[in-house]
């Protein structure tokens, strides 16, 4: 669950593991990009559960 | 401002010279590089865009950078030089293609050691100071044994040493 900045939409990001199509990226791939320091990708905060 | 670290002598470092290959694309095809402080971990490309490879014969390509400083100001000149053999239509068009790129070029140079450097993007200027075609020296030679070839130089000028690229090069 990640928010992706508009500026990254449609882009291809090439990491050491090959190409990541940002529009079709899995959460695992997005996590990899965050770990690499890719700007424009942020993890969504969990909403507090209602009790 | 303090120095970050010294330089430990590494007797195991791979010190072989030369270039393995050169990949080039236009500035417009690159959106950004990911990373700072002299290391790029990834490159963000416009949709479907890639780098193309310029191949050359053994021991005829060089990447070099020279720095100079004046009272704290600094400038680095990065140059990539390679020789393309055989004066053919294909060779002619490949060089003209580089010369025609008025918006600039981004180059990834892979050294013989496997380390990759980026020419045309920097932490300070990002993609604002790309590489450009600098020169082409083409000769037919005079005698039968003279090589017919073109020596091409691409150059960018910015304020830091080239960054190392640890991602994979965008190719087909």
PDB file of C-alpha atoms in Angstrom:
ATOM      1  CA  UNK A   1       0.000   0.000   0.000  1.00  0.00           C
ATOM      2  CA  UNK A   2       1.898   2.977  -1.295  1.00  0.00           C
ATOM      3  CA  UNK A   3       1.140   6.461  -2.573  1.00  0.00           C
ATOM      4  CA  UNK A   4       2.893   7.280  -5.815  1.00  0.00           C
ATOM      5  CA  UNK A   5       3.547  10.836  -6.909  1.00  0.00           C
ATOM      6  CA  UNK A   6       2.001  11.889 -10.198  1.00  0.00           C
ATOM      7  CA  UNK A   7       5.434  12.722 -11.591  1.00  0.00           C
ATOM      8  CA  UNK A   8       6.351   9.016 -11.494  1.00  0.00           C
ATOM      9  CA  UNK A   9       3.249   7.769 -13.298  1.00  0.00           C
ATOM     10  CA  UNK A  10       4.123   5.900 -16.489  1.00  0.00           C
ATOM     11  CA  UNK A  11       7.837   5.811 -15.718  1.00  0.00           C
ATOM     12  CA  UNK A  12      10.164   2.813 -15.774  1.00  0.00           C
ATOM     13  CA  UNK A  13      12.661   2.541 -12.920  1.00  0.00           C
ATOM     14  CA  UNK A  14      15.758   0.416 -13.466  1.00  0.00           C
ATOM     15  CA  UNK A  15      17.307  -0.921 -10.280  1.00  0.00           C
ATOM     16  CA  UNK A  16      19.984  -3.543  -9.806  1.00  0.00           C
ATOM     17  CA  UNK A  17      17.180  -6.110 -10.162  1.00  0.00           C
ATOM     18  CA  UNK A  18      16.026  -4.834 -13.555  1.00  0.00           C
ATOM     19  CA  UNK A  19      13.052  -2.813 -14.759  1.00  0.00           C
ATOM     20  CA  UNK A  20      10.104  -1.857 -12.594  1.00  0.00           C
ATOM     21  CA  UNK A  21       7.124  -0.408 -14.466  1.00  0.00           C
ATOM     22  CA  UNK A  22       5.833   1.958 -11.840  1.00  0.00           C
ATOM     23  CA  UNK A  23       2.194   1.648 -12.977  1.00  0.00           C
ATOM     24  CA  UNK A  24       2.311  -2.140 -12.564  1.00  0.00           C
ATOM     25  CA  UNK A  25       4.671  -2.363  -9.611  1.00  0.00           C
ATOM     26  CA  UNK A  26       3.952  -4.760  -6.785  1.00  0.00           C
ATOM     27  CA  UNK A  27       4.155  -3.685  -3.161  1.00  0.00           C
ATOM     28  CA  UNK A  28       7.393  -5.657  -2.904  1.00  0.00           C
ATOM     29  CA  UNK A  29       8.893  -3.680  -5.785  1.00  0.00           C
ATOM     30  CA  UNK A  30       7.681  -0.384  -4.349  1.00  0.00           C
ATOM     31  CA  UNK A  31       9.203  -1.323  -1.014  1.00  0.00           C
ATOM     32  CA  UNK A  32      12.488  -1.955  -2.841  1.00  0.00           C
ATOM     33  CA  UNK A  33      12.309   1.500  -4.409  1.00  0.00           C
ATOM     34  CA  UNK A  34      11.601   3.149  -1.063  1.00  0.00           C
ATOM     35  CA  UNK A  35      14.599   1.330   0.371  1.00  0.00           C
ATOM     36  CA  UNK A  36      16.735   2.702  -2.467  1.00  0.00           C
ATOM     37  CA  UNK A  37      15.630   6.218  -1.559  1.00  0.00           C
ATOM     38  CA  UNK A  38      13.341   6.787  -4.534  1.00  0.00           C
ATOM     39  CA  UNK A  39      11.485  10.089  -4.006  1.00  0.00           C
ATOM     40  CA  UNK A  40       7.756  10.183  -4.716  1.00  0.00           C
ATOM     41  CA  UNK A  41       6.812   6.861  -3.142  1.00  0.00           C
ATOM     42  CA  UNK A  42       5.442   6.830   0.401  1.00  0.00           C
ATOM     43  CA  UNK A  43       3.883   4.097   2.454  1.00  0.00           C
ATOM     44  CA  UNK A  44       0.256   4.719   3.293  1.00  0.00           C
ATOM     45  CA  UNK A  45      -0.395   5.099   6.972  1.00  0.00           C
ATOM     46  CA  UNK A  46      -2.831   2.617   8.465  1.00  0.00           C
ATOM     47  CA  UNK A  47      -6.076   4.187   9.575  1.00  0.00           C
ATOM     48  CA  UNK A  48      -6.724   3.667  13.254  1.00  0.00           C
ATOM     49  CA  UNK A  49      -9.254   0.885  13.738  1.00  0.00           C
ATOM     50  CA  UNK A  50     -12.665   1.815  15.152  1.00  0.00           C
ATOM     51  CA  UNK A  51     -13.492   0.129  18.389  1.00  0.00           C
TER      52      UNK A  51
ATOM     53  CA  UNK B   1      32.787  21.317   7.729  1.00  0.00           C
ATOM     54  CA  UNK B   2      34.813  18.228   8.632  1.00  0.00           C
ATOM     55  CA  UNK B   3      36.163  15.571   6.338  1.00  0.00           C
ATOM     56  CA  UNK B   4      33.948  12.495   6.266  1.00  0.00           C
ATOM     57  CA  UNK B   5      36.680   9.905   6.166  1.00  0.00           C
ATOM     58  CA  UNK B   6      40.189   9.281   5.014  1.00  0.00           C
ATOM     59  CA  UNK B   7      41.195   6.743   2.393  1.00  0.00           C
ATOM     60  CA  UNK B   8      42.231   3.263   3.494  1.00  0.00           C
ATOM     61  CA  UNK B   9      44.653   1.560   1.119  1.00  0.00           C
ATOM     62  CA  UNK B  10      42.952  -1.449  -0.474  1.00  0.00           C
ATOM     63  CA  UNK B  11      45.504  -3.910  -1.827  1.00  0.00           C
ATOM     64  CA  UNK B  12      42.721  -6.177  -3.108  1.00  0.00           C
ATOM     65  CA  UNK B  13      41.103  -3.509  -5.310  1.00  0.00           C
ATOM     66  CA  UNK B  14      40.703  -4.413  -8.991  1.00  0.00           C
ATOM     67  CA  UNK B  15      42.956  -1.943 -10.789  1.00  0.00           C
ATOM     68  CA  UNK B  16      42.684  -3.016 -14.418  1.00  0.00           C
ATOM     69  CA  UNK B  17      42.279  -0.085 -16.828  1.00  0.00           C
ATOM     70  CA  UNK B  18      40.032   0.583 -19.753  1.00  0.00           C
ATOM     71  CA  UNK B  19      36.350   0.554 -20.624  1.00  0.00           C
ATOM     72  CA  UNK B  20      34.102  -2.441 -21.153  1.00  0.00           C
ATOM     73  CA  UNK B  21      31.209  -0.629 -22.791  1.00  0.00           C
ATOM     74  CA  UNK B  22      29.409   2.678 -23.228  1.00  0.00           C
ATOM     75  CA  UNK B  23      25.644   3.190 -23.151  1.00  0.00           C
ATOM     76  CA  UNK B  24      24.091   6.483 -24.198  1.00  0.00           C
ATOM     77  CA  UNK B  25      20.639   8.019 -24.273  1.00  0.00           C
ATOM     78  CA  UNK B  26      19.250  11.513 -24.702  1.00  0.00           C
ATOM     79  CA  UNK B  27      18.610  13.739 -21.723  1.00  0.00           C
ATOM     80  CA  UNK B  28      14.917  13.849 -22.624  1.00  0.00           C
ATOM     81  CA  UNK B  29      14.588  10.091 -22.191  1.00  0.00           C
ATOM     82  CA  UNK B  30      15.788  10.173 -18.561  1.00  0.00           C
ATOM     83  CA  UNK B  31      13.454  11.473 -15.852  1.00  0.00           C
ATOM     84  CA  UNK B  32      15.938  11.312 -12.968  1.00  0.00           C
ATOM     85  CA  UNK B  33      18.517   9.279 -11.144  1.00  0.00           C
ATOM     86  CA  UNK B  34      17.788   7.876  -7.700  1.00  0.00           C
ATOM     87  CA  UNK B  35      20.372   8.450  -4.991  1.00  0.00           C
ATOM     88  CA  UNK B  36      22.766  11.099  -3.788  1.00  0.00           C
ATOM     89  CA  UNK B  37      26.282  11.638  -2.519  1.00  0.00           C
ATOM     90  CA  UNK B  38      27.968  10.134  -5.522  1.00  0.00           C
ATOM     91  CA  UNK B  39      25.951   6.932  -5.785  1.00  0.00           C
ATOM     92  CA  UNK B  40      22.947   6.354  -8.023  1.00  0.00           C
ATOM     93  CA  UNK B  41      21.018   3.215  -7.137  1.00  0.00           C
ATOM     94  CA  UNK B  42      18.506   3.420  -9.980  1.00  0.00           C
ATOM     95  CA  UNK B  43      17.522   5.435 -13.032  1.00  0.00           C
ATOM     96  CA  UNK B  44      13.997   6.601 -13.789  1.00  0.00           C
ATOM     97  CA  UNK B  45      13.281   6.444 -17.520  1.00  0.00           C
ATOM     98  CA  UNK B  46      10.450   7.910 -19.530  1.00  0.00           C
ATOM     99  CA  UNK B  47       8.030   5.177 -20.610  1.00  0.00           C
ATOM    100  CA  UNK B  48       9.676   2.574 -22.816  1.00  0.00           C
ATOM    101  CA  UNK B  49      12.885   4.548 -23.278  1.00  0.00           C
ATOM    102  CA  UNK B  50      16.255   2.852 -23.037  1.00  0.00           C
ATOM    103  CA  UNK B  51      19.983   3.420 -23.514  1.00  0.00           C
ATOM    104  CA  UNK B  52      21.752   2.283 -26.682  1.00  0.00           C
ATOM    105  CA  UNK B  53      25.178   0.686 -26.783  1.00  0.00           C
ATOM    106  CA  UNK B  54      28.121   2.085 -28.712  1.00  0.00           C
ATOM    107  CA  UNK B  55      30.528  -0.735 -29.426  1.00  0.00           C
ATOM    108  CA  UNK B  56      34.195  -0.318 -30.228  1.00  0.00           C
ATOM    109  CA  UNK B  57      37.331  -2.342 -30.701  1.00  0.00           C
ATOM    110  CA  UNK B  58      39.648  -3.342 -27.894  1.00  0.00           C
ATOM    111  CA  UNK B  59      41.573  -0.628 -26.037  1.00  0.00           C
ATOM    112  CA  UNK B  60      40.264   2.393 -27.973  1.00  0.00           C
ATOM    113  CA  UNK B  61      37.898   3.989 -25.473  1.00  0.00           C
ATOM    114  CA  UNK B  62      38.547   6.124 -22.432  1.00  0.00           C
ATOM    115  CA  UNK B  63      36.566   7.924 -19.762  1.00  0.00           C
ATOM    116  CA  UNK B  64      38.407  10.707 -18.022  1.00  0.00           C
ATOM    117  CA  UNK B  65      37.595  13.544 -15.690  1.00  0.00           C
ATOM    118  CA  UNK B  66      39.668  16.492 -14.635  1.00  0.00           C
ATOM    119  CA  UNK B  67      38.928  18.842 -11.788  1.00  0.00           C
ATOM    120  CA  UNK B  68      40.120  22.308 -10.992  1.00  0.00           C
ATOM    121  CA  UNK B  69      39.486  24.668  -8.121  1.00  0.00           C
ATOM    122  CA  UNK B  70      39.832  28.355  -7.430  1.00  0.00           C
ATOM    123  CA  UNK B  71      39.344  29.604  -3.864  1.00  0.00           C
ATOM    124  CA  UNK B  72      36.668  27.050  -3.047  1.00  0.00           C
ATOM    125  CA  UNK B  73      34.969  27.148  -6.429  1.00  0.00           C
ATOM    126  CA  UNK B  74      35.353  23.953  -8.388  1.00  0.00           C
ATOM    127  CA  UNK B  75      34.696  22.570 -11.826  1.00  0.00           C
ATOM    128  CA  UNK B  76      34.877  19.053 -13.199  1.00  0.00           C
ATOM    129  CA  UNK B  77      35.177  18.209 -16.872  1.00  0.00           C
ATOM    130  CA  UNK B  78      34.102  14.700 -17.845  1.00  0.00           C
ATOM    131  CA  UNK B  79      34.988  13.284 -21.243  1.00  0.00           C
ATOM    132  CA  UNK B  80      34.206  10.000 -22.949  1.00  0.00           C
ATOM    133  CA  UNK B  81      36.339   9.207 -25.986  1.00  0.00           C
ATOM    134  CA  UNK B  82      35.939   6.229 -28.294  1.00  0.00           C
ATOM    135  CA  UNK B  83      36.950   5.173 -31.759  1.00  0.00           C
ATOM    136  CA  UNK B  84      34.363   3.841 -34.192  1.00  0.00           C
ATOM    137  CA  UNK B  85      36.013   1.865 -36.976  1.00  0.00           C
ATOM    138  CA  UNK B  86      35.207   1.588 -40.701  1.00  0.00           C
ATOM    139  CA  UNK B  87      33.779   4.586 -42.536  1.00  0.00           C
ATOM    140  CA  UNK B  88      30.409   3.173 -43.485  1.00  0.00           C
ATOM    141  CA  UNK B  89      26.898   4.607 -43.682  1.00  0.00           C
ATOM    142  CA  UNK B  90      26.080   2.946 -40.354  1.00  0.00           C
ATOM    143  CA  UNK B  91      29.115   4.452 -38.667  1.00  0.00           C
ATOM    144  CA  UNK B  92      28.478   7.870 -40.185  1.00  0.00           C
ATOM    145  CA  UNK B  93      24.845   7.899 -39.027  1.00  0.00           C
ATOM    146  CA  UNK B  94      25.707   6.763 -35.492  1.00  0.00           C
ATOM    147  CA  UNK B  95      28.061   9.701 -35.033  1.00  0.00           C
ATOM    148  CA  UNK B  96      25.732  12.208 -36.671  1.00  0.00           C
ATOM    149  CA  UNK B  97      23.005  11.032 -34.294  1.00  0.00           C
ATOM    150  CA  UNK B  98      25.162  11.996 -31.315  1.00  0.00           C
ATOM    151  CA  UNK B  99      26.107  15.337 -32.847  1.00  0.00           C
ATOM    152  CA  UNK B 100      22.457  16.204 -33.509  1.00  0.00           C
ATOM    153  CA  UNK B 101      21.308  15.884 -29.876  1.00  0.00           C
ATOM    154  CA  UNK B 102      20.975  19.551 -28.985  1.00  0.00           C
ATOM    155  CA  UNK B 103      19.339  18.852 -25.605  1.00  0.00           C
ATOM    156  CA  UNK B 104      22.244  16.734 -24.450  1.00  0.00           C
ATOM    157  CA  UNK B 105      23.185  13.161 -23.647  1.00  0.00           C
ATOM    158  CA  UNK B 106      23.376  10.935 -20.589  1.00  0.00           C
ATOM    159  CA  UNK B 107      26.137   8.341 -20.648  1.00  0.00           C
ATOM    160  CA  UNK B 108      26.802   5.279 -18.519  1.00  0.00           C
ATOM    161  CA  UNK B 109      30.381   4.079 -18.797  1.00  0.00           C
ATOM    162  CA  UNK B 110      31.213   0.571 -17.590  1.00  0.00           C
ATOM    163  CA  UNK B 111      34.872   0.247 -16.709  1.00  0.00           C
ATOM    164  CA  UNK B 112      36.848  -2.960 -17.170  1.00  0.00           C
ATOM    165  CA  UNK B 113      36.471  -3.466 -13.440  1.00  0.00           C
ATOM    166  CA  UNK B 114      32.693  -3.542 -13.843  1.00  0.00           C
ATOM    167  CA  UNK B 115      32.145  -0.273 -11.992  1.00  0.00           C
ATOM    168  CA  UNK B 116      29.718   2.023 -13.794  1.00  0.00           C
ATOM    169  CA  UNK B 117      29.954   5.825 -13.855  1.00  0.00           C
ATOM    170  CA  UNK B 118      27.332   8.321 -15.019  1.00  0.00           C
ATOM    171  CA  UNK B 119      28.323  11.255 -17.190  1.00  0.00           C
ATOM    172  CA  UNK B 120      25.754  14.032 -17.642  1.00  0.00           C
ATOM    173  CA  UNK B 121      23.961  13.987 -14.294  1.00  0.00           C
ATOM    174  CA  UNK B 122      25.206  15.215 -10.935  1.00  0.00           C
ATOM    175  CA  UNK B 123      23.938  15.707  -7.394  1.00  0.00           C
ATOM    176  CA  UNK B 124      24.150  19.469  -7.683  1.00  0.00           C
ATOM    177  CA  UNK B 125      22.764  20.038 -11.161  1.00  0.00           C
ATOM    178  CA  UNK B 126      20.798  16.814 -11.676  1.00  0.00           C
ATOM    179  CA  UNK B 127      20.143  16.632 -15.435  1.00  0.00           C
ATOM    180  CA  UNK B 128      20.724  20.333 -16.070  1.00  0.00           C
ATOM    181  CA  UNK B 129      24.291  19.873 -17.268  1.00  0.00           C
ATOM    182  CA  UNK B 130      24.220  16.849 -19.583  1.00  0.00           C
ATOM    183  CA  UNK B 131      26.959  15.706 -21.919  1.00  0.00           C
ATOM    184  CA  UNK B 132      27.296  17.051 -25.432  1.00  0.00           C
ATOM    185  CA  UNK B 133      29.076  16.054 -28.579  1.00  0.00           C
ATOM    186  CA  UNK B 134      32.489  17.760 -28.410  1.00  0.00           C
ATOM    187  CA  UNK B 135      34.455  16.513 -31.389  1.00  0.00           C
ATOM    188  CA  UNK B 136      34.777  14.002 -34.204  1.00  0.00           C
ATOM    189  CA  UNK B 137      38.099  13.372 -35.890  1.00  0.00           C
ATOM    190  CA  UNK B 138      37.489  11.165 -38.903  1.00  0.00           C
ATOM    191  CA  UNK B 139      40.212   9.917 -41.197  1.00  0.00           C
ATOM    192  CA  UNK B 140      40.391   7.613 -44.177  1.00  0.00           C
ATOM    193  CA  UNK B 141      44.081   7.023 -43.515  1.00  0.00           C
ATOM    194  CA  UNK B 142      46.632   7.260 -46.327  1.00  0.00           C
ATOM    195  CA  UNK B 143      48.177   3.837 -46.747  1.00  0.00           C
ATOM    196  CA  UNK B 144      46.444   0.496 -47.007  1.00  0.00           C
ATOM    197  CA  UNK B 145      47.343  -0.427 -43.454  1.00  0.00           C
ATOM    198  CA  UNK B 146      46.106   2.870 -42.004  1.00  0.00           C
ATOM    199  CA  UNK B 147      42.869   2.566 -40.056  1.00  0.00           C
ATOM    200  CA  UNK B 148      39.776   4.305 -41.424  1.00  0.00           C
ATOM    201  CA  UNK B 149      37.997   5.463 -38.319  1.00  0.00           C
ATOM    202  CA  UNK B 150      36.405   8.264 -36.306  1.00  0.00           C
ATOM    203  CA  UNK B 151      37.489   9.377 -32.868  1.00  0.00           C
ATOM    204  CA  UNK B 152      34.496  10.805 -31.011  1.00  0.00           C
ATOM    205  CA  UNK B 153      34.579  12.812 -27.785  1.00  0.00           C
ATOM    206  CA  UNK B 154      31.537  13.598 -25.630  1.00  0.00           C
ATOM    207  CA  UNK B 155      31.869  16.047 -22.759  1.00  0.00           C
ATOM    208  CA  UNK B 156      29.986  17.374 -19.749  1.00  0.00           C
ATOM    209  CA  UNK B 157      31.071  20.026 -17.268  1.00  0.00           C
ATOM    210  CA  UNK B 158      29.743  20.291 -13.724  1.00  0.00           C
ATOM    211  CA  UNK B 159      30.999  20.717 -10.187  1.00  0.00           C
ATOM    212  CA  UNK B 160      31.575  17.192  -8.871  1.00  0.00           C
ATOM    213  CA  UNK B 161      33.199  13.917  -9.757  1.00  0.00           C
ATOM    214  CA  UNK B 162      30.993  11.511 -11.681  1.00  0.00           C
ATOM    215  CA  UNK B 163      28.563   9.398  -9.678  1.00  0.00           C
ATOM    216  CA  UNK B 164      28.751   5.611  -9.523  1.00  0.00           C
ATOM    217  CA  UNK B 165      25.683   3.757 -10.839  1.00  0.00           C
ATOM    218  CA  UNK B 166      24.668   0.506  -9.152  1.00  0.00           C
ATOM    219  CA  UNK B 167      21.398  -0.103 -10.981  1.00  0.00           C
ATOM    220  CA  UNK B 168      20.977  -2.088 -14.171  1.00  0.00           C
ATOM    221  CA  UNK B 169      21.438  -0.269 -17.454  1.00  0.00           C
ATOM    222  CA  UNK B 170      18.135   0.220 -19.292  1.00  0.00           C
ATOM    223  CA  UNK B 171      18.568  -1.859 -22.414  1.00  0.00           C
ATOM    224  CA  UNK B 172      16.270  -4.228 -24.327  1.00  0.00           C
TER     225      UNK B 172
END
